[in-house]
PDB file of C-alpha atoms in Angstrom:
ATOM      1  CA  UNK A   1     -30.735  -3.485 -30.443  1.00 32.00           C
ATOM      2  CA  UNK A   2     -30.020  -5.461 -27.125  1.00 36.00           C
ATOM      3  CA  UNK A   3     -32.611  -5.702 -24.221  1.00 43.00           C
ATOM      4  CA  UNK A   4     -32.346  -5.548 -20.552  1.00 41.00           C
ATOM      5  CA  UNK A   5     -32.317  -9.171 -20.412  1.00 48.00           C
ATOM      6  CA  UNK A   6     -29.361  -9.586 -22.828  1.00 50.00           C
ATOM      7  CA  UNK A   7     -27.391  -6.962 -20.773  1.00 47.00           C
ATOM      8  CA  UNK A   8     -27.892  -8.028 -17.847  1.00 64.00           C
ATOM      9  CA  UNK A   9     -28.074 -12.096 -17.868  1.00 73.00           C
ATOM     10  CA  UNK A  10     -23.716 -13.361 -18.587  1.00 74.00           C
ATOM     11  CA  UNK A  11     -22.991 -15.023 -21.602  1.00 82.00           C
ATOM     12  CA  UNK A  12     -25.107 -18.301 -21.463  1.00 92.00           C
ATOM     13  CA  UNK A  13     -23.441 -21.757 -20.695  1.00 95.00           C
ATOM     14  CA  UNK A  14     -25.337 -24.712 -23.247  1.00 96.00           C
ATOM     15  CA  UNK A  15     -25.421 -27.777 -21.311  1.00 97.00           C
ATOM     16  CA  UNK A  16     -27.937 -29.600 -24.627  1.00 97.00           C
ATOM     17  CA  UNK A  17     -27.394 -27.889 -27.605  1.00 96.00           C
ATOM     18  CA  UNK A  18     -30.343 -25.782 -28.317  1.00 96.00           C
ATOM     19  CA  UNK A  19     -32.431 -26.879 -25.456  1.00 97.00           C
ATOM     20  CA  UNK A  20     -30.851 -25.938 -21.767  1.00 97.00           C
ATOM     21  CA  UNK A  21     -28.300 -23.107 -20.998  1.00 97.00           C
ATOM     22  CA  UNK A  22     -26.687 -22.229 -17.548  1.00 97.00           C
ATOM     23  CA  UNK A  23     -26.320 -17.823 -17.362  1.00 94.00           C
ATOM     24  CA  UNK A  24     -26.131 -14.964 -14.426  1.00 93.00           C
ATOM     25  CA  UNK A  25     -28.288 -12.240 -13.438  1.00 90.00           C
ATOM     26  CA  UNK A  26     -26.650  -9.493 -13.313  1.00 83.00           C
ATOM     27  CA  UNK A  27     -28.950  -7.536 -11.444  1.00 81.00           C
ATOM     28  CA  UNK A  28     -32.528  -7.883 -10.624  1.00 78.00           C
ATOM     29  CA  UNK A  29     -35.195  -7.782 -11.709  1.00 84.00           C
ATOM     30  CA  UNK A  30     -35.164 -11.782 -12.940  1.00 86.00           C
ATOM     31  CA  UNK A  31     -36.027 -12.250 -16.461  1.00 90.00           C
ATOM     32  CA  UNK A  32     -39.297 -13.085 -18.005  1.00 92.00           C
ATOM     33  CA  UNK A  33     -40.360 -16.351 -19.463  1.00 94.00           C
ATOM     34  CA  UNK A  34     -41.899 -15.685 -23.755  1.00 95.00           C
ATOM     35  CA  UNK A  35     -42.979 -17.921 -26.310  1.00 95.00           C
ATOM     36  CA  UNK A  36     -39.740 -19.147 -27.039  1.00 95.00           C
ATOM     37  CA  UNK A  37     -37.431 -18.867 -24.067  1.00 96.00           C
ATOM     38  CA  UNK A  38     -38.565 -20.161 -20.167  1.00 97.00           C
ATOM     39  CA  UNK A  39     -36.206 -19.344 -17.014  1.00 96.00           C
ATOM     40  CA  UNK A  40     -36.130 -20.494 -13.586  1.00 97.00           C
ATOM     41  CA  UNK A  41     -33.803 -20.140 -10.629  1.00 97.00           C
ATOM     42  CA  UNK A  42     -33.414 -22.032  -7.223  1.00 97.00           C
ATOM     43  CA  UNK A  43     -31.321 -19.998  -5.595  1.00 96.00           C
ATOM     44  CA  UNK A  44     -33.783 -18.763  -3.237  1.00 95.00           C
ATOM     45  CA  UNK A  45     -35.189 -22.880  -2.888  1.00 97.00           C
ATOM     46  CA  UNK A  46     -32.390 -25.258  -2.809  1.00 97.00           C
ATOM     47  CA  UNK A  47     -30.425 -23.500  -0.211  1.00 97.00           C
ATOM     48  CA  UNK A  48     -27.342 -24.833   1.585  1.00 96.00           C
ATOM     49  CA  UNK A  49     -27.400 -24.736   5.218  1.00 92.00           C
ATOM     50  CA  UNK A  50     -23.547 -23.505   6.533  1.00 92.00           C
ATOM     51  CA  UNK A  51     -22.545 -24.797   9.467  1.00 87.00           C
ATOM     52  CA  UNK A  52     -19.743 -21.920   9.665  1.00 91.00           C
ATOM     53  CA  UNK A  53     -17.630 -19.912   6.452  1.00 92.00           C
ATOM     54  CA  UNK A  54     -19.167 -23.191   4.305  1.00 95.00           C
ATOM     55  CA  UNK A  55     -21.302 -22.659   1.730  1.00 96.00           C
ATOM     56  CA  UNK A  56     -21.861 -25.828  -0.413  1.00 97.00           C
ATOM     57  CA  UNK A  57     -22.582 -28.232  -1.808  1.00 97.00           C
ATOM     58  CA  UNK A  58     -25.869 -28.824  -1.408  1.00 97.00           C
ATOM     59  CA  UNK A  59     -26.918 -32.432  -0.447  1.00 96.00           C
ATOM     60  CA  UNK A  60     -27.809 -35.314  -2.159  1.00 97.00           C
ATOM     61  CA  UNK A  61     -31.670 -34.469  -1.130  1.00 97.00           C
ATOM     62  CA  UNK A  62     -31.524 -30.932  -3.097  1.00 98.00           C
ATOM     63  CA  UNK A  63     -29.654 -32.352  -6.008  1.00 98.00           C
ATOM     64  CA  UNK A  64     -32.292 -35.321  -6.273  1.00 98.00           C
ATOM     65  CA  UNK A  65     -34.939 -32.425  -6.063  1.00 98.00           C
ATOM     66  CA  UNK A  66     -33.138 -30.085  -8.966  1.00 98.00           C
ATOM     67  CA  UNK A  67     -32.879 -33.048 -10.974  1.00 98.00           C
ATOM     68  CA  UNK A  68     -36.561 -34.239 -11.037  1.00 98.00           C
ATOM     69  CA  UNK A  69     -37.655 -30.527 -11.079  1.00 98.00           C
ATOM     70  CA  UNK A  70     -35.041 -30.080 -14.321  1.00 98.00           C
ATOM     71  CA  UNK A  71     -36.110 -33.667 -15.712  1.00 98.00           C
ATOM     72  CA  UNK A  72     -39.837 -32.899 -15.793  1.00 98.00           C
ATOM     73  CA  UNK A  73     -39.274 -29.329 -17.216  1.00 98.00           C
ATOM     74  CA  UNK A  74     -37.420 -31.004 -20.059  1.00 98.00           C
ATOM     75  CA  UNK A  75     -40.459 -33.040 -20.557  1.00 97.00           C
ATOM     76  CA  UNK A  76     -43.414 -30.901 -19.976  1.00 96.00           C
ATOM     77  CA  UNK A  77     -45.171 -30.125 -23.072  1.00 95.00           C
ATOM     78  CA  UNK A  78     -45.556 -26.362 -22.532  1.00 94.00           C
ATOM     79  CA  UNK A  79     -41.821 -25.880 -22.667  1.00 96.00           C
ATOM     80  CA  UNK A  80     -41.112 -28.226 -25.405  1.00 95.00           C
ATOM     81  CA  UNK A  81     -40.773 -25.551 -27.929  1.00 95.00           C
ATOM     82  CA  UNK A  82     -38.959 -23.266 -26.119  1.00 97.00           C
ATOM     83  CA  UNK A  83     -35.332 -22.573 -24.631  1.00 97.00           C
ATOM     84  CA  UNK A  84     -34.649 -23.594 -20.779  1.00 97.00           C
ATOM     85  CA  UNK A  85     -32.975 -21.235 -19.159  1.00 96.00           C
ATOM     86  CA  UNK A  86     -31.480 -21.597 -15.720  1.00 97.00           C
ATOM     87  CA  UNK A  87     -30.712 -18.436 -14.146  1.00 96.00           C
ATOM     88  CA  UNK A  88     -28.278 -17.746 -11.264  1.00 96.00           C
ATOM     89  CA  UNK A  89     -26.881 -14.607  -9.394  1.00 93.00           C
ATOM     90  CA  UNK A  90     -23.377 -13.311  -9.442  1.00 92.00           C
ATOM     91  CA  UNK A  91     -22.982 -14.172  -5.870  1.00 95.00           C
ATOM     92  CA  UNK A  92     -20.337 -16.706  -5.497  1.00 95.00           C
ATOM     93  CA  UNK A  93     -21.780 -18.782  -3.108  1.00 97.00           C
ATOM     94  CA  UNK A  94     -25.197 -19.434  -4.903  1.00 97.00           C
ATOM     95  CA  UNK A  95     -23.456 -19.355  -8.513  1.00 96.00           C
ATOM     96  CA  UNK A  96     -20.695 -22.441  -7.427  1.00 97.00           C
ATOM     97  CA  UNK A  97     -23.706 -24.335  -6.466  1.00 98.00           C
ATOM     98  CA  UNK A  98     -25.886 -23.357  -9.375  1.00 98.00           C
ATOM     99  CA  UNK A  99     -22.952 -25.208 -11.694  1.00 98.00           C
ATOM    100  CA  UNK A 100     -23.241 -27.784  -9.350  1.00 98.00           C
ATOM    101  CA  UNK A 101     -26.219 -28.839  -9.651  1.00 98.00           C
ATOM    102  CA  UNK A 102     -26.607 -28.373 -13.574  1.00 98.00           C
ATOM    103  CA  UNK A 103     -22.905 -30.338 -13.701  1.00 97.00           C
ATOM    104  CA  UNK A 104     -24.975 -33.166 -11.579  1.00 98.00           C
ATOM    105  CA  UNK A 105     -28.068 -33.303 -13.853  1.00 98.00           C
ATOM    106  CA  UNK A 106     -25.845 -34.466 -16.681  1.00 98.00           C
ATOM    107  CA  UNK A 107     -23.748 -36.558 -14.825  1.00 97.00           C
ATOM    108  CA  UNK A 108     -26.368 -38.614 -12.589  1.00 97.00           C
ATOM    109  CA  UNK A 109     -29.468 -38.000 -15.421  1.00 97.00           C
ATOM    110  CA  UNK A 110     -27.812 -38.087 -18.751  1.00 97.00           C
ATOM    111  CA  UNK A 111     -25.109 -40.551 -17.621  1.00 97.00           C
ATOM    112  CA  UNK A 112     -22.569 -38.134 -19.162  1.00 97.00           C
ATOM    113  CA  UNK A 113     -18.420 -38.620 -17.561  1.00 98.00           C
ATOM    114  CA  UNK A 114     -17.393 -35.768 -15.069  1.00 98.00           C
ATOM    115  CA  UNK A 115     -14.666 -34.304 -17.176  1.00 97.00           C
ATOM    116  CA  UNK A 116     -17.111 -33.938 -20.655  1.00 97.00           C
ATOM    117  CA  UNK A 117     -20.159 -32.438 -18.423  1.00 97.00           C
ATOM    118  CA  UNK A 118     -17.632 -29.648 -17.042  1.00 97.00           C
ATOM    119  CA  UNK A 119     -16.759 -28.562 -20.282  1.00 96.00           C
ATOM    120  CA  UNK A 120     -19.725 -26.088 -21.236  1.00 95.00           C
ATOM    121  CA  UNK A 121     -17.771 -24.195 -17.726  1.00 95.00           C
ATOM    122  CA  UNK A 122     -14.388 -24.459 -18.689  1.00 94.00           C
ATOM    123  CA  UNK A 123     -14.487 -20.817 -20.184  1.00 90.00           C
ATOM    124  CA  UNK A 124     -16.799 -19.634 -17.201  1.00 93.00           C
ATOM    125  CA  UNK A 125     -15.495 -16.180 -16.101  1.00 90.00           C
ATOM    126  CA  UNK A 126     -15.070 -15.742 -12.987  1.00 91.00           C
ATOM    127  CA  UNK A 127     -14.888 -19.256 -12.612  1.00 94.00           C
ATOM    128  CA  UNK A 128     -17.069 -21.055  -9.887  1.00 96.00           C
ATOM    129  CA  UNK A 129     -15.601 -20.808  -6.247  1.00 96.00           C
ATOM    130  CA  UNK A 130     -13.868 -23.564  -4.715  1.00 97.00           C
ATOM    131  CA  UNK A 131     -15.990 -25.067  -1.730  1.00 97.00           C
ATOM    132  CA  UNK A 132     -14.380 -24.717   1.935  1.00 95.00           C
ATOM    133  CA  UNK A 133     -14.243 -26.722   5.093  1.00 92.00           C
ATOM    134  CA  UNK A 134     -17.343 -26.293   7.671  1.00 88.00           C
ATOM    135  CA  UNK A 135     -14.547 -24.473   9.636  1.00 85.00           C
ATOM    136  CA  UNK A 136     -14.245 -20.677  10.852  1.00 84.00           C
ATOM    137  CA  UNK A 137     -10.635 -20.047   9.386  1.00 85.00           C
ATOM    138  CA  UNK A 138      -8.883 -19.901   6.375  1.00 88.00           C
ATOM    139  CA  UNK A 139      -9.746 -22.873   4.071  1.00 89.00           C
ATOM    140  CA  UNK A 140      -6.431 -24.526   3.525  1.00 89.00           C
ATOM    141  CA  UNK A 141      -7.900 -26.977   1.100  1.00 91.00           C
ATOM    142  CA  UNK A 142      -9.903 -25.640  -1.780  1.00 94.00           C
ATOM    143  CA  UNK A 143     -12.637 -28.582  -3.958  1.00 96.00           C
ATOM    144  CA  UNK A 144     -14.170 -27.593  -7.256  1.00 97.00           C
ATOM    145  CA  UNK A 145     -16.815 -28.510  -8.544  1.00 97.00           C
ATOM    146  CA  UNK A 146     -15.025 -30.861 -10.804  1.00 98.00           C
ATOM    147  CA  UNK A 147     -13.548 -32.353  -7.733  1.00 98.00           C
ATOM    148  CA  UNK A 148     -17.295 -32.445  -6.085  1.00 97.00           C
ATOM    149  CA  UNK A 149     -18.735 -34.251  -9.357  1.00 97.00           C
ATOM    150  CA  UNK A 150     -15.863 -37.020  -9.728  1.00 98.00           C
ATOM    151  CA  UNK A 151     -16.674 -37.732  -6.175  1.00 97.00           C
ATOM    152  CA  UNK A 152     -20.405 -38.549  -6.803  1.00 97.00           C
ATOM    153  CA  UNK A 153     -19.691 -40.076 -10.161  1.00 97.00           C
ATOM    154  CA  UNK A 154     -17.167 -42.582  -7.828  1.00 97.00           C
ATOM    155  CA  UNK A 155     -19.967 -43.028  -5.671  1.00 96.00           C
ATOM    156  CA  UNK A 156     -22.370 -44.022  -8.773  1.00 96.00           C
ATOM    157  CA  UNK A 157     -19.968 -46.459  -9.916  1.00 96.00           C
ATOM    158  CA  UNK A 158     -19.754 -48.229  -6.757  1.00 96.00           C
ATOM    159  CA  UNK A 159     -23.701 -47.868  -6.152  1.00 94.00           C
ATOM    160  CA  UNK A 160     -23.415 -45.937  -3.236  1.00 95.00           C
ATOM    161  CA  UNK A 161     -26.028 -43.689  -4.617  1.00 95.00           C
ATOM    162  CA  UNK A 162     -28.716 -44.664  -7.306  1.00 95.00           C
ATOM    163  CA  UNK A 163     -31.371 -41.700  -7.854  1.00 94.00           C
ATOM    164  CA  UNK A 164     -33.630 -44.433  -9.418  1.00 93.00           C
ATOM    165  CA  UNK A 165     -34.271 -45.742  -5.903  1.00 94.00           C
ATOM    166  CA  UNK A 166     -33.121 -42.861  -3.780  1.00 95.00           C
ATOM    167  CA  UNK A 167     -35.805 -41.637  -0.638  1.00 96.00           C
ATOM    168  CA  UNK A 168     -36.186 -38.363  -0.864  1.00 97.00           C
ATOM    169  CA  UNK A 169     -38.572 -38.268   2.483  1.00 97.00           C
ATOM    170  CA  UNK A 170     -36.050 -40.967   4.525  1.00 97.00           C
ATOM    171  CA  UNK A 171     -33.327 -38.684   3.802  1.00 97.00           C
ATOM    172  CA  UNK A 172     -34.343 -35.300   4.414  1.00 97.00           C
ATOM    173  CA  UNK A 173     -35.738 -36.260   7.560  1.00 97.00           C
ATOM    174  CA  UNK A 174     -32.912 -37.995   8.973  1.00 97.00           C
ATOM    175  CA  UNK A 175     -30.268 -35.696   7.648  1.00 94.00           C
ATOM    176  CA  UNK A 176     -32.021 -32.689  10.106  1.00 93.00           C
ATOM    177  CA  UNK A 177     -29.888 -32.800  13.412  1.00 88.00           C
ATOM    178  CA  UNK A 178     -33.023 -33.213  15.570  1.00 91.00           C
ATOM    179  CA  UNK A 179     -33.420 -36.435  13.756  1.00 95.00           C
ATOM    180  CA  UNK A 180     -29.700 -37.806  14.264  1.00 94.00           C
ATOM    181  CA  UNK A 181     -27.548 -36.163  10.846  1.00 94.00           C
ATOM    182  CA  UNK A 182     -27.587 -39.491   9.761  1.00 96.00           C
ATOM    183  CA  UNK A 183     -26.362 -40.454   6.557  1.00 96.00           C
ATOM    184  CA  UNK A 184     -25.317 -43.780   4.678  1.00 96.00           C
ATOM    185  CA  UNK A 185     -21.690 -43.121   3.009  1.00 94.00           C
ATOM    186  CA  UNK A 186     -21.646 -46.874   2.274  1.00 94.00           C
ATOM    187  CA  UNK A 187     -25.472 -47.762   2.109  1.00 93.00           C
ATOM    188  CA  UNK A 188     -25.634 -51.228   4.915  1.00 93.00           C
ATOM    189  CA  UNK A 189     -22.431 -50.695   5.925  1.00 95.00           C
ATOM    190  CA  UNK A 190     -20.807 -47.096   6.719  1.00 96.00           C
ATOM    191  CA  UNK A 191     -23.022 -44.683   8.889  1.00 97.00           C
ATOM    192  CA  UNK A 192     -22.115 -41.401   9.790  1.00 97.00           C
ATOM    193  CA  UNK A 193     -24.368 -39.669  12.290  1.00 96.00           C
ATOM    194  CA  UNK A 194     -23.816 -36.624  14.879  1.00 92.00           C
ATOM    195  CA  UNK A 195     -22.258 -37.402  18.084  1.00 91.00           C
ATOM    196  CA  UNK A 196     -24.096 -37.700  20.712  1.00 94.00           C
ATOM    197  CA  UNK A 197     -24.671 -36.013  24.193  1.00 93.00           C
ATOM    198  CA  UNK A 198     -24.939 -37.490  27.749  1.00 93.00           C
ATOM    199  CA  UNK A 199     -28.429 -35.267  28.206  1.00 91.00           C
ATOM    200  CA  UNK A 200     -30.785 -34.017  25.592  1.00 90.00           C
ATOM    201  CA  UNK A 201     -29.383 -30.353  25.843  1.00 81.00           C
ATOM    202  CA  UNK A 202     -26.136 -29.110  25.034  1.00 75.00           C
ATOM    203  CA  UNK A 203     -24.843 -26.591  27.525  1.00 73.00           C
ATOM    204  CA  UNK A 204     -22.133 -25.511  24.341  1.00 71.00           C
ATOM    205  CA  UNK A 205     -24.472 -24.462  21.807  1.00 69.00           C
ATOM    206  CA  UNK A 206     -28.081 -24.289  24.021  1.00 71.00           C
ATOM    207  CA  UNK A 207     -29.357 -26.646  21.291  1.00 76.00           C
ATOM    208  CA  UNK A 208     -31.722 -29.496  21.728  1.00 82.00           C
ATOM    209  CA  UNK A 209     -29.555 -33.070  21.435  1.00 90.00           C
ATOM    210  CA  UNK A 210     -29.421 -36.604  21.551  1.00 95.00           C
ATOM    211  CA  UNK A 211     -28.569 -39.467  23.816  1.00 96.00           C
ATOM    212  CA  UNK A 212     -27.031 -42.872  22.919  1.00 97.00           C
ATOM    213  CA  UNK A 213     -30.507 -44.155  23.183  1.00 97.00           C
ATOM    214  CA  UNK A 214     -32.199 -41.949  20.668  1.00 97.00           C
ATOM    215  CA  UNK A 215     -30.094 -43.778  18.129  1.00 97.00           C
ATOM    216  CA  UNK A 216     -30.161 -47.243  19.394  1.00 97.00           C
ATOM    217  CA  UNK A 217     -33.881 -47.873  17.986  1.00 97.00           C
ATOM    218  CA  UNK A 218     -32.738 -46.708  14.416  1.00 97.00           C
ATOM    219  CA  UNK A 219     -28.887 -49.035  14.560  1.00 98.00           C
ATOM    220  CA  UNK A 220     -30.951 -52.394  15.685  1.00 97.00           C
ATOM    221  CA  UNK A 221     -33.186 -52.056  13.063  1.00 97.00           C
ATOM    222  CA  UNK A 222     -30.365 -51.542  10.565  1.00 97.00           C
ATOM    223  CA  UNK A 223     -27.609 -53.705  12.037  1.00 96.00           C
ATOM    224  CA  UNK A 224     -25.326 -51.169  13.525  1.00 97.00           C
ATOM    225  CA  UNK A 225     -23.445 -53.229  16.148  1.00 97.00           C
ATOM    226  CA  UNK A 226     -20.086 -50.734  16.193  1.00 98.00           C
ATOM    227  CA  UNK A 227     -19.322 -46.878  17.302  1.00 98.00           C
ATOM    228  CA  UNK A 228     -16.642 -45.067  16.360  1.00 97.00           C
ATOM    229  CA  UNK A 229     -15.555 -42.048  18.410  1.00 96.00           C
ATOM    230  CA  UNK A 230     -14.380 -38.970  16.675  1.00 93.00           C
ATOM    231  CA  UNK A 231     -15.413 -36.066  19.083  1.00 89.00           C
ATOM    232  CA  UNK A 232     -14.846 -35.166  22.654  1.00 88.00           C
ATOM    233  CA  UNK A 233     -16.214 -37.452  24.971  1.00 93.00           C
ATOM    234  CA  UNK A 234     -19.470 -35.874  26.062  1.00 92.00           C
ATOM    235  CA  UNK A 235     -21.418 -38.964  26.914  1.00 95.00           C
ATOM    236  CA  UNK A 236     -20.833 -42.106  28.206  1.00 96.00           C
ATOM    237  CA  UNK A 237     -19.591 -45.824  25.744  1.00 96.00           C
ATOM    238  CA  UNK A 238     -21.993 -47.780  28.243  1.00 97.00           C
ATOM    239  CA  UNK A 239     -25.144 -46.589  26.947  1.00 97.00           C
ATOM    240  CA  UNK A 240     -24.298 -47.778  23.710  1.00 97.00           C
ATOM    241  CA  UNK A 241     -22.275 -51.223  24.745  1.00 97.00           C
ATOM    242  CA  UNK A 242     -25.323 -51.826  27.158  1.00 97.00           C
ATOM    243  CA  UNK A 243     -27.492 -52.100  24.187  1.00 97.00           C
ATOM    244  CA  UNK A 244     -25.297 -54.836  22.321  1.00 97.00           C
ATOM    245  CA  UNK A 245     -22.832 -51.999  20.342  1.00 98.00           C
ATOM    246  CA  UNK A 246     -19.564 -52.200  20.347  1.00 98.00           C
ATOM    247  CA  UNK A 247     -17.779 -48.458  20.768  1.00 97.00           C
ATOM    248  CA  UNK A 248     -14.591 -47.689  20.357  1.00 96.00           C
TER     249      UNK A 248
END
């Protein structure tokens, strides 16, 4: 006879044979850890933040985190005899970037190609949603998680990201928008970072910004000597070339 659990968790995904599985609540309540089977979820921990209809993937700090909180569970002696289970709900959203992060364990941890890590999901039912734009209308331009994963094994390749030396703390406090959303796409050479206002409070969104000058400190230290311009012009390109930076 079948119990709740096997009712109401989907037919399991095995990433390592015997040893890890990927499966969906159904409904709550979450299933209970035994003597031969241990399940954990981060859908409630590693959250995306949306900046409109978006809804993933989560960031390179959040995968780093699953993967050293999936790597040590792997090793920990009290769950070497027994069957890791992560657990996800059926909510769309949380379950795309559930397979995410699983798809990026084995591809950044156990060095395994993008298109042989996806195929434990290849018979996934629904499949996982395509992520959207950070845009309020129709996305016109769906990305798997495939898509997502080839991406970041690219980026691998070209060592644009290396977990082995990755800084959890430098990231996640620069990524936060009070701190600049700054992030390296090409480490010591490609900076992306949120424009700038002329004062440090934006009459559009009532939010607390920053000047030119908030970011100088952080691009002299780190050799930044051009801006690029992609938004409105809400502050002014001579409190930046003042400073020694080019801006175009």
């Amino acid at each position: 006879m079948s119990s709740r659990y096997d009712r109401d968790l989907s037919p399991s995904h095995e990433i390592i044979p015997g040893r890890l599985y990927l499966t969906s609540l159904r409904t709550p309540p979450p299933p209970k850890s035994d003597a031969h089977s241990h399940y954990f979820s981060i859908d409630d921990q590693l959250v995306y933040e949306p900046f409109f209809a978006d809804f993933g993937p989560v960031n390179l700090g959040l995968t780093y985190v699953y993967c050293q909180v999936l790597k040590d569970k792997l090793a920990d002696e009290p769950h070497s005899s027994q069957q890791i289970y992560h657990y996800t709900s059926f909510d769309g959203a949380k379950r795309a970037n559930a397979v995410f992060l699983i798809f990026a364990y084995q591809v950044m941890i156990m060095h395994k190609l993008p298109e042989e890590a996806f195929r434990p999901f290849l018979a996934m039912h629904p499949p996982p949603l395509l992520f959207r734009d950070a845009s309020v209308g129709a996305s016109t331009f769906g990305l798997s998680v495939l898509d997502c994963m080839r991406g970041l094994y690219r980026a691998m390749q070209c060592g644009f990201v290396d977990f082995a030396t990755f800084n959890l703390n430098e990231y996640q406090f620069y990524e936060r928008v009070e701190n600049g959303d700054m992030n390296w796409i090409v480490p010591g050479r490609y900076l992306a970072f949120s424009g700038p206002h002329a004062t440090h409070h934006s009459p559009d969104t009532g939010y607390r910004t920053l000047t030119p000058e908030d970011y100088v400190p952080y691009f002299k230290k780190h050799n930044v000597n051009i801006v690029v311009r992609l938004n409105k012009k809400v502050y002014d390109r001579k409190n930046f070339i003042n400073y020694g930076i080019n801006h175009h």
